[in-house]
Amino acid sequence: MKRYAAEFFGTFWLVLGGCGSAVLAAAIPGVGIGLHGVSLAFGLTVLTMAFAIGHISGCHLNPAVSVGLWVGGRFPGKQLLPYIIAQIAGGLLAGGVLLLIASGKPGFDISAGFALNGYAEHSPGGYSMVAALVTEVVMTAMFLLVIMGATDARAPKGFAPIAIGLCLTLIHLISIPVTNTSVNPARSTGVALYAGGWAVEQLWLFWVAPVVGAVIGAAVYNFLASAED
């Protein structure tokens, strides 16, 4: 149960820190952190939690990561569903806390400013559904490749959280204009269910694409690792 609790609080921190930076701090006139700051914030949430709870739960914080690690032989299947439930619950609590804070500002519009993931007319840059699908698959695949490589027993010890956090930062720098960056179904669900409407209608892509990408990334890493062996 402590592992599940760690995933709950870790995912809570990821969604609150990452989405919170986008909702509360990205566009403040004169001092807004913008795309670069939001990208860094997401990376920092994973980096800090990896050091804090990595030794307890592995610090997945992401259903796609859990699925990918299971497919890659790094995670037992019997823990997969409880991990995913804990991650979604943590994301939803963070979304609720963020909504409570953000709605304290007059004129707040949840459908337009709640770090929602979307495609087509709801993509920050107007990118199509196909572009969004490809982006989320490829970004999540690379994320899993980095995660599995950085946590391999043969990798340098103690640096995995840094590599993984910086990888997530880079992913956001690339893909925020396309989908607002998901690569994490719990992150997308944690805010979409409060917004409803189009955010929920498009949520399927931000479950399917990250999971498919995670499976691909795990398979690619295992191929590379077995070739080295």
PDB file of C-alpha atoms in Angstrom:
ATOM      1  CA  MET A   1       0.000   0.000   0.000  1.00  0.00           C
ATOM      2  CA  LYS A   2       2.925   2.358   0.616  1.00  0.00           C
ATOM      3  CA  ARG A   3       3.959   1.950  -3.008  1.00  0.00           C
ATOM      4  CA  TYR A   4       0.478   2.905  -4.189  1.00  0.00           C
ATOM      5  CA  ALA A   5       0.391   5.847  -1.793  1.00  0.00           C
ATOM      6  CA  ALA A   6       3.763   7.009  -3.134  1.00  0.00           C
ATOM      7  CA  GLU A   7       2.420   6.871  -6.691  1.00  0.00           C
ATOM      8  CA  PHE A   8      -0.678   8.796  -5.590  1.00  0.00           C
ATOM      9  CA  PHE A   9       1.281  11.638  -4.013  1.00  0.00           C
ATOM     10  CA  GLY A  10       3.913  11.622  -6.728  1.00  0.00           C
ATOM     11  CA  THR A  11       1.334  11.971  -9.495  1.00  0.00           C
ATOM     12  CA  PHE A  12      -0.445  14.622  -7.464  1.00  0.00           C
ATOM     13  CA  TRP A  13       2.797  16.614  -7.433  1.00  0.00           C
ATOM     14  CA  LEU A  14       3.401  16.108 -11.157  1.00  0.00           C
ATOM     15  CA  VAL A  15      -0.045  17.364 -12.161  1.00  0.00           C
ATOM     16  CA  LEU A  16      -0.160  20.183  -9.622  1.00  0.00           C
ATOM     17  CA  GLY A  17       3.373  21.346 -10.376  1.00  0.00           C
ATOM     18  CA  GLY A  18       3.292  20.921 -14.128  1.00  0.00           C
ATOM     19  CA  CYS A  19      -0.253  21.930 -14.943  1.00  0.00           C
ATOM     20  CA  GLY A  20      -0.204  24.491 -12.144  1.00  0.00           C
ATOM     21  CA  SER A  21       2.763  26.247 -13.719  1.00  0.00           C
ATOM     22  CA  ALA A  22       0.858  26.417 -17.025  1.00  0.00           C
ATOM     23  CA  VAL A  23      -2.399  27.645 -15.502  1.00  0.00           C
ATOM     24  CA  LEU A  24      -1.095  30.013 -12.845  1.00  0.00           C
ATOM     25  CA  ALA A  25       2.327  31.223 -13.955  1.00  0.00           C
ATOM     26  CA  ALA A  26       2.758  30.895 -17.725  1.00  0.00           C
ATOM     27  CA  ALA A  27       1.124  34.104 -18.894  1.00  0.00           C
ATOM     28  CA  ILE A  28       1.526  36.629 -16.074  1.00  0.00           C
ATOM     29  CA  PRO A  29       2.366  39.945 -17.778  1.00  0.00           C
ATOM     30  CA  GLY A  30       6.026  40.790 -17.431  1.00  0.00           C
ATOM     31  CA  VAL A  31       7.012  37.762 -15.345  1.00  0.00           C
ATOM     32  CA  GLY A  32       5.230  34.835 -17.020  1.00  0.00           C
ATOM     33  CA  ILE A  33       7.344  31.710 -17.365  1.00  0.00           C
ATOM     34  CA  GLY A  34       5.977  30.778 -20.805  1.00  0.00           C
ATOM     35  CA  LEU A  35       6.629  27.538 -22.688  1.00  0.00           C
ATOM     36  CA  HIS A  36      10.175  27.210 -21.377  1.00  0.00           C
ATOM     37  CA  GLY A  37       9.176  27.564 -17.756  1.00  0.00           C
ATOM     38  CA  VAL A  38       6.277  25.131 -18.046  1.00  0.00           C
ATOM     39  CA  SER A  39       8.540  22.589 -19.733  1.00  0.00           C
ATOM     40  CA  LEU A  40      11.062  22.915 -16.933  1.00  0.00           C
ATOM     41  CA  ALA A  41       8.345  22.668 -14.285  1.00  0.00           C
ATOM     42  CA  PHE A  42       7.153  19.298 -15.596  1.00  0.00           C
ATOM     43  CA  GLY A  43      10.723  18.034 -15.656  1.00  0.00           C
ATOM     44  CA  LEU A  44      11.345  19.258 -12.123  1.00  0.00           C
ATOM     45  CA  THR A  45       8.272  17.491 -10.748  1.00  0.00           C
ATOM     46  CA  VAL A  46       9.577  14.159 -12.014  1.00  0.00           C
ATOM     47  CA  LEU A  47      13.156  14.852 -10.959  1.00  0.00           C
ATOM     48  CA  THR A  48      12.197  15.833  -7.418  1.00  0.00           C
ATOM     49  CA  MET A  49       9.772  12.932  -6.976  1.00  0.00           C
ATOM     50  CA  ALA A  50      12.230  10.429  -8.425  1.00  0.00           C
ATOM     51  CA  PHE A  51      14.651  11.335  -5.653  1.00  0.00           C
ATOM     52  CA  ALA A  52      11.849  11.433  -3.069  1.00  0.00           C
ATOM     53  CA  ILE A  53       9.927   8.221  -3.814  1.00  0.00           C
ATOM     54  CA  GLY A  54      11.909   6.372  -6.474  1.00  0.00           C
ATOM     55  CA  HIS A  55      13.207   3.955  -3.833  1.00  0.00           C
ATOM     56  CA  ILE A  56       9.637   3.313  -2.635  1.00  0.00           C
ATOM     57  CA  SER A  57       7.542   2.833  -5.770  1.00  0.00           C
ATOM     58  CA  GLY A  58       9.900   3.362  -8.693  1.00  0.00           C
ATOM     59  CA  CYS A  59       8.269   6.760  -9.306  1.00  0.00           C
ATOM     60  CA  HIS A  60       6.244   5.894 -12.419  1.00  0.00           C
ATOM     61  CA  LEU A  61       3.640   8.697 -11.969  1.00  0.00           C
ATOM     62  CA  ASN A  62       2.217   7.697 -15.341  1.00  0.00           C
ATOM     63  CA  PRO A  63       0.010   4.783 -16.483  1.00  0.00           C
ATOM     64  CA  ALA A  64       1.878   4.625 -19.798  1.00  0.00           C
ATOM     65  CA  VAL A  65       5.207   4.292 -17.979  1.00  0.00           C
ATOM     66  CA  SER A  66       3.809   1.511 -15.800  1.00  0.00           C
ATOM     67  CA  VAL A  67       2.518  -0.341 -18.876  1.00  0.00           C
ATOM     68  CA  GLY A  68       5.814   0.143 -20.681  1.00  0.00           C
ATOM     69  CA  LEU A  69       7.862  -1.126 -17.753  1.00  0.00           C
ATOM     70  CA  TRP A  70       5.557  -4.128 -17.460  1.00  0.00           C
ATOM     71  CA  VAL A  71       5.946  -4.925 -21.156  1.00  0.00           C
ATOM     72  CA  GLY A  72       9.697  -4.417 -20.786  1.00  0.00           C
ATOM     73  CA  GLY A  73       9.898  -6.942 -17.957  1.00  0.00           C
ATOM     74  CA  ARG A  74      10.732  -4.387 -15.290  1.00  0.00           C
ATOM     75  CA  PHE A  75       7.413  -4.359 -13.412  1.00  0.00           C
ATOM     76  CA  PRO A  76       5.095  -7.132 -12.126  1.00  0.00           C
ATOM     77  CA  GLY A  77       1.699  -7.353 -13.812  1.00  0.00           C
ATOM     78  CA  LYS A  78      -0.149  -7.880 -10.519  1.00  0.00           C
ATOM     79  CA  GLN A  79       0.714  -4.314  -9.479  1.00  0.00           C
ATOM     80  CA  LEU A  80      -0.187  -2.680 -12.788  1.00  0.00           C
ATOM     81  CA  LEU A  81      -3.861  -1.920 -12.155  1.00  0.00           C
ATOM     82  CA  PRO A  82      -3.373  -0.626  -8.568  1.00  0.00           C
ATOM     83  CA  TYR A  83      -0.572   1.637  -9.792  1.00  0.00           C
ATOM     84  CA  ILE A  84      -2.755   3.061 -12.557  1.00  0.00           C
ATOM     85  CA  ILE A  85      -5.656   3.643 -10.162  1.00  0.00           C
ATOM     86  CA  ALA A  86      -3.366   5.418  -7.697  1.00  0.00           C
ATOM     87  CA  GLN A  87      -1.913   7.591 -10.464  1.00  0.00           C
ATOM     88  CA  ILE A  88      -5.317   8.615 -11.810  1.00  0.00           C
ATOM     89  CA  ALA A  89      -6.559   9.370  -8.295  1.00  0.00           C
ATOM     90  CA  GLY A  90      -3.520  11.536  -7.591  1.00  0.00           C
ATOM     91  CA  GLY A  91      -3.989  13.388 -10.869  1.00  0.00           C
ATOM     92  CA  LEU A  92      -7.649  14.023 -10.162  1.00  0.00           C
ATOM     93  CA  LEU A  93      -6.943  15.374  -6.692  1.00  0.00           C
ATOM     94  CA  ALA A  94      -4.314  17.702  -8.150  1.00  0.00           C
ATOM     95  CA  GLY A  95      -6.755  18.852 -10.821  1.00  0.00           C
ATOM     96  CA  GLY A  96      -9.334  19.614  -8.152  1.00  0.00           C
ATOM     97  CA  VAL A  97      -6.868  21.584  -6.037  1.00  0.00           C
ATOM     98  CA  LEU A  98      -5.690  23.487  -9.106  1.00  0.00           C
ATOM     99  CA  LEU A  99      -9.269  24.308 -10.111  1.00  0.00           C
ATOM    100  CA  LEU A 100      -9.979  25.602  -6.625  1.00  0.00           C
ATOM    101  CA  ILE A 101      -6.951  27.899  -6.811  1.00  0.00           C
ATOM    102  CA  ALA A 102      -7.425  29.032 -10.429  1.00  0.00           C
ATOM    103  CA  SER A 103     -11.118  29.798 -10.023  1.00  0.00           C
ATOM    104  CA  GLY A 104     -10.187  32.375  -7.404  1.00  0.00           C
ATOM    105  CA  LYS A 105      -9.188  34.710 -10.221  1.00  0.00           C
ATOM    106  CA  PRO A 106     -12.018  36.734 -11.822  1.00  0.00           C
ATOM    107  CA  GLY A 107     -12.688  35.777 -15.431  1.00  0.00           C
ATOM    108  CA  PHE A 108     -11.128  32.322 -15.206  1.00  0.00           C
ATOM    109  CA  ASP A 109     -12.311  30.102 -18.097  1.00  0.00           C
ATOM    110  CA  ILE A 110     -11.656  26.420 -17.499  1.00  0.00           C
ATOM    111  CA  SER A 111     -12.207  25.454 -21.140  1.00  0.00           C
ATOM    112  CA  ALA A 112      -9.535  27.872 -22.347  1.00  0.00           C
ATOM    113  CA  GLY A 113      -6.931  27.954 -19.586  1.00  0.00           C
ATOM    114  CA  PHE A 114      -6.635  24.688 -17.663  1.00  0.00           C
ATOM    115  CA  ALA A 115      -3.593  23.028 -19.292  1.00  0.00           C
ATOM    116  CA  LEU A 116      -5.876  20.789 -21.334  1.00  0.00           C
ATOM    117  CA  ASN A 117      -4.499  18.476 -24.003  1.00  0.00           C
ATOM    118  CA  GLY A 118      -6.116  18.677 -27.422  1.00  0.00           C
ATOM    119  CA  TYR A 119      -5.753  18.432 -31.176  1.00  0.00           C
ATOM    120  CA  ALA A 120      -7.151  20.215 -34.256  1.00  0.00           C
ATOM    121  CA  GLU A 121      -8.901  23.393 -33.124  1.00  0.00           C
ATOM    122  CA  HIS A 122      -7.881  22.636 -29.527  1.00  0.00           C
ATOM    123  CA  SER A 123      -4.187  22.226 -30.309  1.00  0.00           C
ATOM    124  CA  PRO A 124      -2.153  25.271 -29.189  1.00  0.00           C
ATOM    125  CA  GLY A 125      -0.674  25.461 -32.693  1.00  0.00           C
ATOM    126  CA  GLY A 126      -3.674  24.111 -34.607  1.00  0.00           C
ATOM    127  CA  TYR A 127      -2.075  20.730 -35.355  1.00  0.00           C
ATOM    128  CA  SER A 128      -4.200  17.893 -36.760  1.00  0.00           C
ATOM    129  CA  MET A 129      -5.286  14.731 -34.984  1.00  0.00           C
ATOM    130  CA  VAL A 130      -2.731  12.697 -36.943  1.00  0.00           C
ATOM    131  CA  ALA A 131       0.067  15.087 -35.996  1.00  0.00           C
ATOM    132  CA  ALA A 132      -0.998  14.901 -32.358  1.00  0.00           C
ATOM    133  CA  LEU A 133      -1.176  11.101 -32.447  1.00  0.00           C
ATOM    134  CA  VAL A 134       2.280  10.749 -33.983  1.00  0.00           C
ATOM    135  CA  THR A 135       3.748  13.289 -31.568  1.00  0.00           C
ATOM    136  CA  GLU A 136       2.394  11.571 -28.469  1.00  0.00           C
ATOM    137  CA  VAL A 137       3.454   8.110 -29.646  1.00  0.00           C
ATOM    138  CA  VAL A 138       6.994   9.162 -30.540  1.00  0.00           C
ATOM    139  CA  MET A 139       7.547  11.340 -27.457  1.00  0.00           C
ATOM    140  CA  THR A 140       6.342   8.615 -25.091  1.00  0.00           C
ATOM    141  CA  ALA A 141       8.431   5.981 -26.865  1.00  0.00           C
ATOM    142  CA  MET A 142      11.562   8.085 -26.396  1.00  0.00           C
ATOM    143  CA  PHE A 143      10.591   8.754 -22.780  1.00  0.00           C
ATOM    144  CA  LEU A 144      10.424   5.012 -22.068  1.00  0.00           C
ATOM    145  CA  LEU A 145      13.707   4.401 -23.835  1.00  0.00           C
ATOM    146  CA  VAL A 146      15.394   6.985 -21.608  1.00  0.00           C
ATOM    147  CA  ILE A 147      13.691   5.677 -18.461  1.00  0.00           C
ATOM    148  CA  MET A 148      14.718   2.081 -19.096  1.00  0.00           C
ATOM    149  CA  GLY A 149      18.237   3.047 -20.100  1.00  0.00           C
ATOM    150  CA  ALA A 150      18.807   5.402 -17.176  1.00  0.00           C
ATOM    151  CA  THR A 151      17.563   2.799 -14.676  1.00  0.00           C
ATOM    152  CA  ASP A 152      19.435  -0.133 -16.213  1.00  0.00           C
ATOM    153  CA  ALA A 153      21.771  -1.877 -13.764  1.00  0.00           C
ATOM    154  CA  ARG A 154      24.657  -1.054 -16.107  1.00  0.00           C
ATOM    155  CA  ALA A 155      23.921   2.701 -16.190  1.00  0.00           C
ATOM    156  CA  PRO A 156      25.807   5.191 -13.986  1.00  0.00           C
ATOM    157  CA  LYS A 157      24.337   5.078 -10.491  1.00  0.00           C
ATOM    158  CA  GLY A 158      22.366   7.962  -8.995  1.00  0.00           C
ATOM    159  CA  PHE A 159      21.804   9.964 -12.180  1.00  0.00           C
ATOM    160  CA  ALA A 160      18.550   8.422 -13.428  1.00  0.00           C
ATOM    161  CA  PRO A 161      16.255  11.124 -11.963  1.00  0.00           C
ATOM    162  CA  ILE A 162      18.261  13.848 -13.693  1.00  0.00           C
ATOM    163  CA  ALA A 163      18.190  12.128 -17.078  1.00  0.00           C
ATOM    164  CA  ILE A 164      14.480  11.353 -16.818  1.00  0.00           C
ATOM    165  CA  GLY A 165      13.544  14.842 -15.622  1.00  0.00           C
ATOM    166  CA  LEU A 166      15.541  16.515 -18.384  1.00  0.00           C
ATOM    167  CA  CYS A 167      14.020  14.153 -20.946  1.00  0.00           C
ATOM    168  CA  LEU A 168      10.515  15.186 -19.885  1.00  0.00           C
ATOM    169  CA  THR A 169      11.568  18.840 -20.093  1.00  0.00           C
ATOM    170  CA  LEU A 170      12.800  18.317 -23.657  1.00  0.00           C
ATOM    171  CA  ILE A 171       9.597  16.485 -24.586  1.00  0.00           C
ATOM    172  CA  HIS A 172       7.557  19.477 -23.459  1.00  0.00           C
ATOM    173  CA  LEU A 173       9.768  21.921 -25.314  1.00  0.00           C
ATOM    174  CA  ILE A 174       9.078  19.964 -28.503  1.00  0.00           C
ATOM    175  CA  SER A 175       5.417  19.099 -28.165  1.00  0.00           C
ATOM    176  CA  ILE A 176       3.602  21.794 -26.172  1.00  0.00           C
ATOM    177  CA  PRO A 177       2.722  23.593 -29.443  1.00  0.00           C
ATOM    178  CA  VAL A 178       1.210  20.390 -30.842  1.00  0.00           C
ATOM    179  CA  THR A 179      -0.883  18.895 -28.012  1.00  0.00           C
ATOM    180  CA  ASN A 180       0.024  20.885 -24.898  1.00  0.00           C
ATOM    181  CA  THR A 181       2.028  17.715 -24.154  1.00  0.00           C
ATOM    182  CA  SER A 182       0.560  14.719 -22.438  1.00  0.00           C
ATOM    183  CA  VAL A 183       2.727  11.559 -22.690  1.00  0.00           C
ATOM    184  CA  ASN A 184       0.845  10.733 -19.487  1.00  0.00           C
ATOM    185  CA  PRO A 185      -2.824   9.651 -19.332  1.00  0.00           C
ATOM    186  CA  ALA A 186      -3.078  10.530 -15.630  1.00  0.00           C
ATOM    187  CA  ARG A 187      -1.912  14.082 -16.327  1.00  0.00           C
ATOM    188  CA  SER A 188      -4.472  14.482 -19.112  1.00  0.00           C
ATOM    189  CA  THR A 189      -7.318  12.894 -17.159  1.00  0.00           C
ATOM    190  CA  GLY A 190      -6.542  14.909 -14.027  1.00  0.00           C
ATOM    191  CA  VAL A 191      -7.605  18.145 -15.714  1.00  0.00           C
ATOM    192  CA  ALA A 192      -9.883  16.970 -18.560  1.00  0.00           C
ATOM    193  CA  LEU A 193     -12.582  15.488 -16.331  1.00  0.00           C
ATOM    194  CA  TYR A 194     -13.091  18.845 -14.622  1.00  0.00           C
ATOM    195  CA  ALA A 195     -13.353  20.717 -17.910  1.00  0.00           C
ATOM    196  CA  GLY A 196     -15.665  18.201 -19.592  1.00  0.00           C
ATOM    197  CA  GLY A 197     -16.892  18.841 -23.140  1.00  0.00           C
ATOM    198  CA  TRP A 198     -14.268  18.658 -25.862  1.00  0.00           C
ATOM    199  CA  ALA A 199     -11.492  17.858 -23.380  1.00  0.00           C
ATOM    200  CA  VAL A 200     -13.180  14.586 -22.461  1.00  0.00           C
ATOM    201  CA  GLU A 201     -14.137  13.855 -26.080  1.00  0.00           C
ATOM    202  CA  GLN A 202     -10.483  14.089 -27.126  1.00  0.00           C
ATOM    203  CA  LEU A 203      -9.124  12.318 -24.055  1.00  0.00           C
ATOM    204  CA  TRP A 204      -9.018   8.952 -25.854  1.00  0.00           C
ATOM    205  CA  LEU A 205      -5.976  10.048 -27.868  1.00  0.00           C
ATOM    206  CA  PHE A 206      -4.052  10.903 -24.709  1.00  0.00           C
ATOM    207  CA  TRP A 207      -4.596   7.386 -23.413  1.00  0.00           C
ATOM    208  CA  VAL A 208      -4.081   5.425 -26.608  1.00  0.00           C
ATOM    209  CA  ALA A 209      -1.033   7.239 -27.987  1.00  0.00           C
ATOM    210  CA  PRO A 210       1.076   7.284 -24.782  1.00  0.00           C
ATOM    211  CA  VAL A 211       0.369   3.609 -24.062  1.00  0.00           C
ATOM    212  CA  VAL A 212       1.245   2.585 -27.617  1.00  0.00           C
ATOM    213  CA  GLY A 213       4.363   4.744 -27.488  1.00  0.00           C
ATOM    214  CA  ALA A 214       5.414   3.259 -24.151  1.00  0.00           C
ATOM    215  CA  VAL A 215       5.126  -0.284 -25.487  1.00  0.00           C
ATOM    216  CA  ILE A 216       7.205   0.673 -28.534  1.00  0.00           C
ATOM    217  CA  GLY A 217       9.839   2.386 -26.411  1.00  0.00           C
ATOM    218  CA  ALA A 218      10.151  -0.590 -24.069  1.00  0.00           C
ATOM    219  CA  ALA A 219      10.474  -2.995 -26.988  1.00  0.00           C
ATOM    220  CA  VAL A 220      13.129  -0.840 -28.667  1.00  0.00           C
ATOM    221  CA  TYR A 221      15.170  -0.582 -25.477  1.00  0.00           C
ATOM    222  CA  ASN A 222      15.014  -4.323 -24.832  1.00  0.00           C
ATOM    223  CA  PHE A 223      16.179  -4.910 -28.414  1.00  0.00           C
ATOM    224  CA  LEU A 224      19.116  -2.540 -27.930  1.00  0.00           C
ATOM    225  CA  ALA A 225      20.004  -3.989 -24.536  1.00  0.00           C
ATOM    226  CA  SER A 226      19.860  -7.570 -25.783  1.00  0.00           C
ATOM    227  CA  ALA A 227      22.061  -6.626 -28.735  1.00  0.00           C
ATOM    228  CA  GLU A 228      24.633  -5.264 -26.287  1.00  0.00           C
ATOM    229  CA  ASP A 229      24.462  -8.485 -24.255  1.00  0.00           C
TER     230      ASP A 229
END
